Short mmCIF file of C-alpha atoms in Angstrom, two decimals:
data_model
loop_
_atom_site.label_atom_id
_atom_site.label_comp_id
_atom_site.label_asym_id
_atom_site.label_seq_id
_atom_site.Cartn_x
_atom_site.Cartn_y
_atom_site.Cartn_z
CA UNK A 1 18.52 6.48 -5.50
CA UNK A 2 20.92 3.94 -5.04
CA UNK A 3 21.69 0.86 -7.42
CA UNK A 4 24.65 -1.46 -5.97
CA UNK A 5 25.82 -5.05 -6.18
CA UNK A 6 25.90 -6.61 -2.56
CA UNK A 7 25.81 -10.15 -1.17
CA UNK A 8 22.33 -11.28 -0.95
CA UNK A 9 20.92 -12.53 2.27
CA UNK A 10 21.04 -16.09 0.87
CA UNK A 11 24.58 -16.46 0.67
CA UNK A 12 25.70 -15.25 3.87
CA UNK A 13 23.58 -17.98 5.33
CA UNK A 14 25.17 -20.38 2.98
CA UNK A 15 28.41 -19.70 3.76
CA UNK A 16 27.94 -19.86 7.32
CA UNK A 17 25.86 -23.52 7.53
CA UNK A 18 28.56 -24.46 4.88
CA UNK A 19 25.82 -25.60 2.81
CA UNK A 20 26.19 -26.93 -0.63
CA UNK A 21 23.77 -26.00 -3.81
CA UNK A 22 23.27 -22.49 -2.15
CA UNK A 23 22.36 -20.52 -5.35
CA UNK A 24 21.22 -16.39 -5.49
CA UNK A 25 18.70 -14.70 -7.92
CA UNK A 26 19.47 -14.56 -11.32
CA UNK A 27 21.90 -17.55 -10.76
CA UNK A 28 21.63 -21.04 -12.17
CA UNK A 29 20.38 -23.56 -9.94
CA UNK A 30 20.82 -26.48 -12.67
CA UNK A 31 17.23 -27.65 -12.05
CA UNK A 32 13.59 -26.24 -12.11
CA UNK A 33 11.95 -23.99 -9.01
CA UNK A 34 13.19 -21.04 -7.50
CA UNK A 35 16.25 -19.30 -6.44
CA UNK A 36 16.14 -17.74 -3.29
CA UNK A 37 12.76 -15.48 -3.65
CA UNK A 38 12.31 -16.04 -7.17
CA UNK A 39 10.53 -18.53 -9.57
CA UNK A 40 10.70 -20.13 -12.77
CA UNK A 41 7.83 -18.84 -14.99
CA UNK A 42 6.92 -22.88 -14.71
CA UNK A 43 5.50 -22.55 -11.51
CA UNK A 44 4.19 -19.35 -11.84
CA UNK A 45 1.38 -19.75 -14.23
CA UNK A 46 -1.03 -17.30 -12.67
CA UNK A 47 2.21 -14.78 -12.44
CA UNK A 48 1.01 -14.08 -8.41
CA UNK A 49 4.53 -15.30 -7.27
CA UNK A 50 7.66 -12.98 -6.92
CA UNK A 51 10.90 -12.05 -9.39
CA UNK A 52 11.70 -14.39 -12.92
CA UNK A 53 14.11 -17.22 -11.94
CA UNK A 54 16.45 -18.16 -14.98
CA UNK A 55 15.25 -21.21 -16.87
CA UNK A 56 18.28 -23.88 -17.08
CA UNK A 57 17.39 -26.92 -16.43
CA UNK A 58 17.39 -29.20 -19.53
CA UNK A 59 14.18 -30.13 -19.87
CA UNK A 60 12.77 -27.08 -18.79
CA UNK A 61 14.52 -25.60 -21.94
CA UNK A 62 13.16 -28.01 -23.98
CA UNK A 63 10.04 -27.20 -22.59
CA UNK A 64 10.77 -23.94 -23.50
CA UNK A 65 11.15 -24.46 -27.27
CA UNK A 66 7.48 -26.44 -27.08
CA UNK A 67 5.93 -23.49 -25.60
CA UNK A 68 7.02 -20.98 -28.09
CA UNK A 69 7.06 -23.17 -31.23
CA UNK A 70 3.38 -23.24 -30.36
CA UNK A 71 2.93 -20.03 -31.12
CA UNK A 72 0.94 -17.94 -34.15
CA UNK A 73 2.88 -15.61 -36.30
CA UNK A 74 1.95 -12.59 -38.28
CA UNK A 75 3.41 -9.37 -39.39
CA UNK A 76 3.45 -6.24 -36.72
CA UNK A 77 0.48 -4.14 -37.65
CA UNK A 78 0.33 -0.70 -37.27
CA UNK A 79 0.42 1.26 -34.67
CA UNK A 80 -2.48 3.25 -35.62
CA UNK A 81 -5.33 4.03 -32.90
CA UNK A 82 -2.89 3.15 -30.45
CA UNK A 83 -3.55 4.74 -26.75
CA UNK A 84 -2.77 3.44 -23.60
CA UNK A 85 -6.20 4.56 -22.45
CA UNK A 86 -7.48 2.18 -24.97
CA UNK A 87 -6.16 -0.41 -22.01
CA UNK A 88 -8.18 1.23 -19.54
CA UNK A 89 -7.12 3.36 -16.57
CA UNK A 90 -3.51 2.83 -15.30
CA UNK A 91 -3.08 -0.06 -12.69
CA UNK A 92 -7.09 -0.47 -12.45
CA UNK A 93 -7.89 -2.54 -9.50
CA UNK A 94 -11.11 -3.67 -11.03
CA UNK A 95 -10.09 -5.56 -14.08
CA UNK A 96 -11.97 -8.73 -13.54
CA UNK A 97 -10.81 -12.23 -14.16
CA UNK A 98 -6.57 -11.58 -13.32
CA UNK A 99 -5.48 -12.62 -10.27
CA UNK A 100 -4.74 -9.53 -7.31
CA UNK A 101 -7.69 -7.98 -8.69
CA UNK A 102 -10.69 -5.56 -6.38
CA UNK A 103 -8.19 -6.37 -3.24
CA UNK A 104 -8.73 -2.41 -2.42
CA UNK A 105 -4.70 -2.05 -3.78
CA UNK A 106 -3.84 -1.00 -7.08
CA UNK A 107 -1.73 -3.30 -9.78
CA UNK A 108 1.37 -1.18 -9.30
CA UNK A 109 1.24 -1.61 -5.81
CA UNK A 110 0.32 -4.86 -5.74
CA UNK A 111 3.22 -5.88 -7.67
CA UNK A 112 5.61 -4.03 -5.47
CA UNK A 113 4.48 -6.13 -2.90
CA UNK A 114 4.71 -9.05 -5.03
CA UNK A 115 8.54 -8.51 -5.78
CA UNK A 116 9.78 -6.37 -3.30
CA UNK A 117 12.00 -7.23 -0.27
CA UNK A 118 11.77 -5.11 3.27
CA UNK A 119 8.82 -3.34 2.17
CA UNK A 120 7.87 0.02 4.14
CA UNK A 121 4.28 1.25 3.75
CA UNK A 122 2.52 4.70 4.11
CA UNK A 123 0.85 5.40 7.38
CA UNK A 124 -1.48 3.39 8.22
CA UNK A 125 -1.51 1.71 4.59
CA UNK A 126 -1.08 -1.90 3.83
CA UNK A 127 -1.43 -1.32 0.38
CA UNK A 128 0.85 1.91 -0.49
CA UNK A 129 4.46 0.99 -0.48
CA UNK A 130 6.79 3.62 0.22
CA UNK A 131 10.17 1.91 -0.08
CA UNK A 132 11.66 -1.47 -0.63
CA UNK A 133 14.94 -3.20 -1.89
CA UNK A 134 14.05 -5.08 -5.58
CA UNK A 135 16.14 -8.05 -6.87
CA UNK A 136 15.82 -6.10 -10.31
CA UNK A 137 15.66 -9.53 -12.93
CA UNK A 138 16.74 -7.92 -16.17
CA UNK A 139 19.70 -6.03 -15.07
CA UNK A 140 20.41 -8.80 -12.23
CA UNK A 141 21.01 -5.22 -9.85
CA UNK A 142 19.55 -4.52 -6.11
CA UNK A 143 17.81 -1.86 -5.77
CA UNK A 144 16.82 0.08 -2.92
CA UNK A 145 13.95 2.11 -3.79
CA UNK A 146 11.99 5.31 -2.49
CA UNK A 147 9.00 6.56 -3.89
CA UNK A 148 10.10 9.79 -3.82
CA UNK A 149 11.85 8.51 -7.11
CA UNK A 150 8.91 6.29 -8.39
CA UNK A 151 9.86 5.90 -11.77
CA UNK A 152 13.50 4.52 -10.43
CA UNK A 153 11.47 0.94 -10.68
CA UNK A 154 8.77 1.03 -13.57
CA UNK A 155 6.04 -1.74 -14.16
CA UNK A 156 6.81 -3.71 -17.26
CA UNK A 157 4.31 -5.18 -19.89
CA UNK A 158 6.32 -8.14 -21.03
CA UNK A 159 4.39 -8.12 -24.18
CA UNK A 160 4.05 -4.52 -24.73
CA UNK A 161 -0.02 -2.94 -24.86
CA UNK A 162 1.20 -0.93 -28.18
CA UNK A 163 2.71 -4.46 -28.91
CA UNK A 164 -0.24 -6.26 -28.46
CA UNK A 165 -2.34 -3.52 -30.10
CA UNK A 166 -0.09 -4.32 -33.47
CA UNK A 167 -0.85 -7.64 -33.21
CA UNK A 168 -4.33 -7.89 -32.78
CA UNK A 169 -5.54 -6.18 -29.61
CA UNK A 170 -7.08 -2.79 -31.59
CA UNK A 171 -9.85 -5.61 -32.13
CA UNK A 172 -10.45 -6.96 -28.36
CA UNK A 173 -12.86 -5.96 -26.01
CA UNK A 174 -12.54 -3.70 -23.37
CA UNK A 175 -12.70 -5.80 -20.71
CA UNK A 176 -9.76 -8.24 -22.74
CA UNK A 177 -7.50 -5.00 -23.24
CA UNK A 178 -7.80 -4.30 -19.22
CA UNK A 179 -7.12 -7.73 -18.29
CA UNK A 180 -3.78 -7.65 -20.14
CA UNK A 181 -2.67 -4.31 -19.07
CA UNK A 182 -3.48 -5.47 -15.53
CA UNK A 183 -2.60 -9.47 -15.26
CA UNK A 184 0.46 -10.63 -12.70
CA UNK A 185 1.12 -12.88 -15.09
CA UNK A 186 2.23 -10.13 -17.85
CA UNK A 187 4.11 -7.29 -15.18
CA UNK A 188 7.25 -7.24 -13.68
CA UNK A 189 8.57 -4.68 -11.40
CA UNK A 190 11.94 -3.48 -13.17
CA UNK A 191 15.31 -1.01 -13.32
CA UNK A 192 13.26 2.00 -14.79
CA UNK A 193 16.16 2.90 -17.08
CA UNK A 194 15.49 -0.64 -18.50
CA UNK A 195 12.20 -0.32 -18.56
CA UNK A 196 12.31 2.68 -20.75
CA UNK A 197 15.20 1.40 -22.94
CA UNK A 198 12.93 -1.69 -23.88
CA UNK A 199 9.79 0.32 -25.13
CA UNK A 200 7.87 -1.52 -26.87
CA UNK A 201 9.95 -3.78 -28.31
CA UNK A 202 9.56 -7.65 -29.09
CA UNK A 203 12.00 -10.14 -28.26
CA UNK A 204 14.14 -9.76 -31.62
CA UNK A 205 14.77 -6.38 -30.78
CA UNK A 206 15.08 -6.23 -27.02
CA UNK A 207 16.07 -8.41 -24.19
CA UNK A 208 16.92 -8.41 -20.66
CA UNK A 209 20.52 -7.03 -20.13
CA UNK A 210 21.14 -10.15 -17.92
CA UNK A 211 21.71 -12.63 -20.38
CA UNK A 212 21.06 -15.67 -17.57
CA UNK A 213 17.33 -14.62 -17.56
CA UNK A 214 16.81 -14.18 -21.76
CA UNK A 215 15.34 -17.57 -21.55
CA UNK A 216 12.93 -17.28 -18.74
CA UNK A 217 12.18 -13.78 -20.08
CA UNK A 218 11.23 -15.56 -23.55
CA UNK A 219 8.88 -18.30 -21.31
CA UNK A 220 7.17 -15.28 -19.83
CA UNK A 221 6.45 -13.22 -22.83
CA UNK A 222 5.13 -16.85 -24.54
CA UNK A 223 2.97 -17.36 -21.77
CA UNK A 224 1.18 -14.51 -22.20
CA UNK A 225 0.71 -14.74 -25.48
CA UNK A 226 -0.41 -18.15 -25.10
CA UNK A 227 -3.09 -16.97 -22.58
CA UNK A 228 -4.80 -14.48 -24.76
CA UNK A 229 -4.20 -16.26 -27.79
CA UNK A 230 -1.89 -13.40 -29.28
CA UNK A 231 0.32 -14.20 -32.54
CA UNK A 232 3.48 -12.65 -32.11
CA UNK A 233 5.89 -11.45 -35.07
CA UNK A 234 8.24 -14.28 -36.79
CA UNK A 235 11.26 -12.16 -35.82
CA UNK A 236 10.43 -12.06 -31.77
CA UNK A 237 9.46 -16.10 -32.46
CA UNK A 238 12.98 -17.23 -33.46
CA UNK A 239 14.89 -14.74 -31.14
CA UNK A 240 12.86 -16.70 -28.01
CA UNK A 241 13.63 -20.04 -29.20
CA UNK A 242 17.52 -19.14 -29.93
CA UNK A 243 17.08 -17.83 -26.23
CA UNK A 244 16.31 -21.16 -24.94
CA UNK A 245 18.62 -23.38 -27.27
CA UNK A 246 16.47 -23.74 -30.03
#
């Protein structure tokens, strides 16, 4: 498995049209949109487009602070009764009502294919991806993955299930607890190493280790809780809006 740092197609093309206002993934662009491949979480709502473009722009920061000010608090409950079967089975194609969903291709794969550049599928699969390069958002790495190393890139709740179990999920439905676990809008394919480092933390205690996404990382994990009307703890609150300037 190798992780490097190499120029991205974008600015080879840049340089040689001598174009101005070229920008790569993970960099600021100084306005809303995307960057190469990737897209603000503005124009993402349904979370069906690729990567997690950085969020800059002034009033999209302001924005920002709006989103997550907007936002119920309560204490972390425990963790008690906590499963990750209690979410359903593992990248379940059939959670109705999230986008990607009874395609015949699983969430993980789906999301692979989402985010993932040169993809390479099994034999005579256009669902099973075998290998890919990933413009990895929270460690601002490339990385050109095998599955013969799966867990090299690891799916990643932005709010947490044992997270959202704390704060409120133990008492969902079913079906609710499956549409989280399996909703574009709430997964990111990640470095695995960061992946596991983040657990399942909030935002007070963990954020992406490229600093020039924090904000758009914050807008993501808001939007989510938004959507399923999920208070999050004070702590994870603040640490969002000091993210995005507030």
């Amino acid at each position: 498995m190798l992780i490097r740092r190499r120029l991205h197609p974008v600015a080879v093309l840049c340089g040689l049209a001598l174009l101005s206002g070229c920008t790569l993934p993970g960099q600021e662009s100084g306005g809303s949109g995307s960057t190469g491949r990737v897209v603000s979480p503005f124009l993402n709502p349904d979370g069906t487009k690729p990567g997690l473009a950085p969020v800059t722009a002034k009033d999209e920061r302001a924005r920002a602070r709006t989103l997550i000010e907007g936002l119920a608090t309560r204490k972390r409950g425990p963790r008690t009764g906590y499963a990750r079967d209690e979410f359903g089975e593992a990248w379940l194609d059939k959670a109705d009502g999230v986008p990607l969903a009874r395609n015949g291709c699983d969430t993980r794969n789906d999301l692979l294919r989402r985010d993932g550049r040169e993809l390479r599928f099994r034999d005579g699969s256009n669902c099973v991806v075998v290998s890919m390069t990933l413009d990895d958002p929270y460690t601002g790495t490339v990385i050109d993955w095998r599955k013969q190393k799966a867990s090299e890139v690891q799916i990643d709740h932005v709010v947490p299930l044992s997270y959202a179990w704390q704060m409120g999920a133990s008492r969902w439905t079913d079906a609710k607890r499956q549409r989280l676990a399996n909703d574009p809008l709430n997964l990111l394919p990640v470095q695995g190493r960061a992946n596991s480092s983040k657990g399942d933390s909030g935002p007070a205690s963990w954020l992406p280790p490229a600093k020039g996404v924090r904000c758009a990382y914050a807008v993501r994990f808001a939007q989510v809780a938004e959507k399923y009307a999920l208070p999050v703890a004070a702590p994870d609150r603040k640490a969002m809006l000091e993210q995005c300037g507030g």
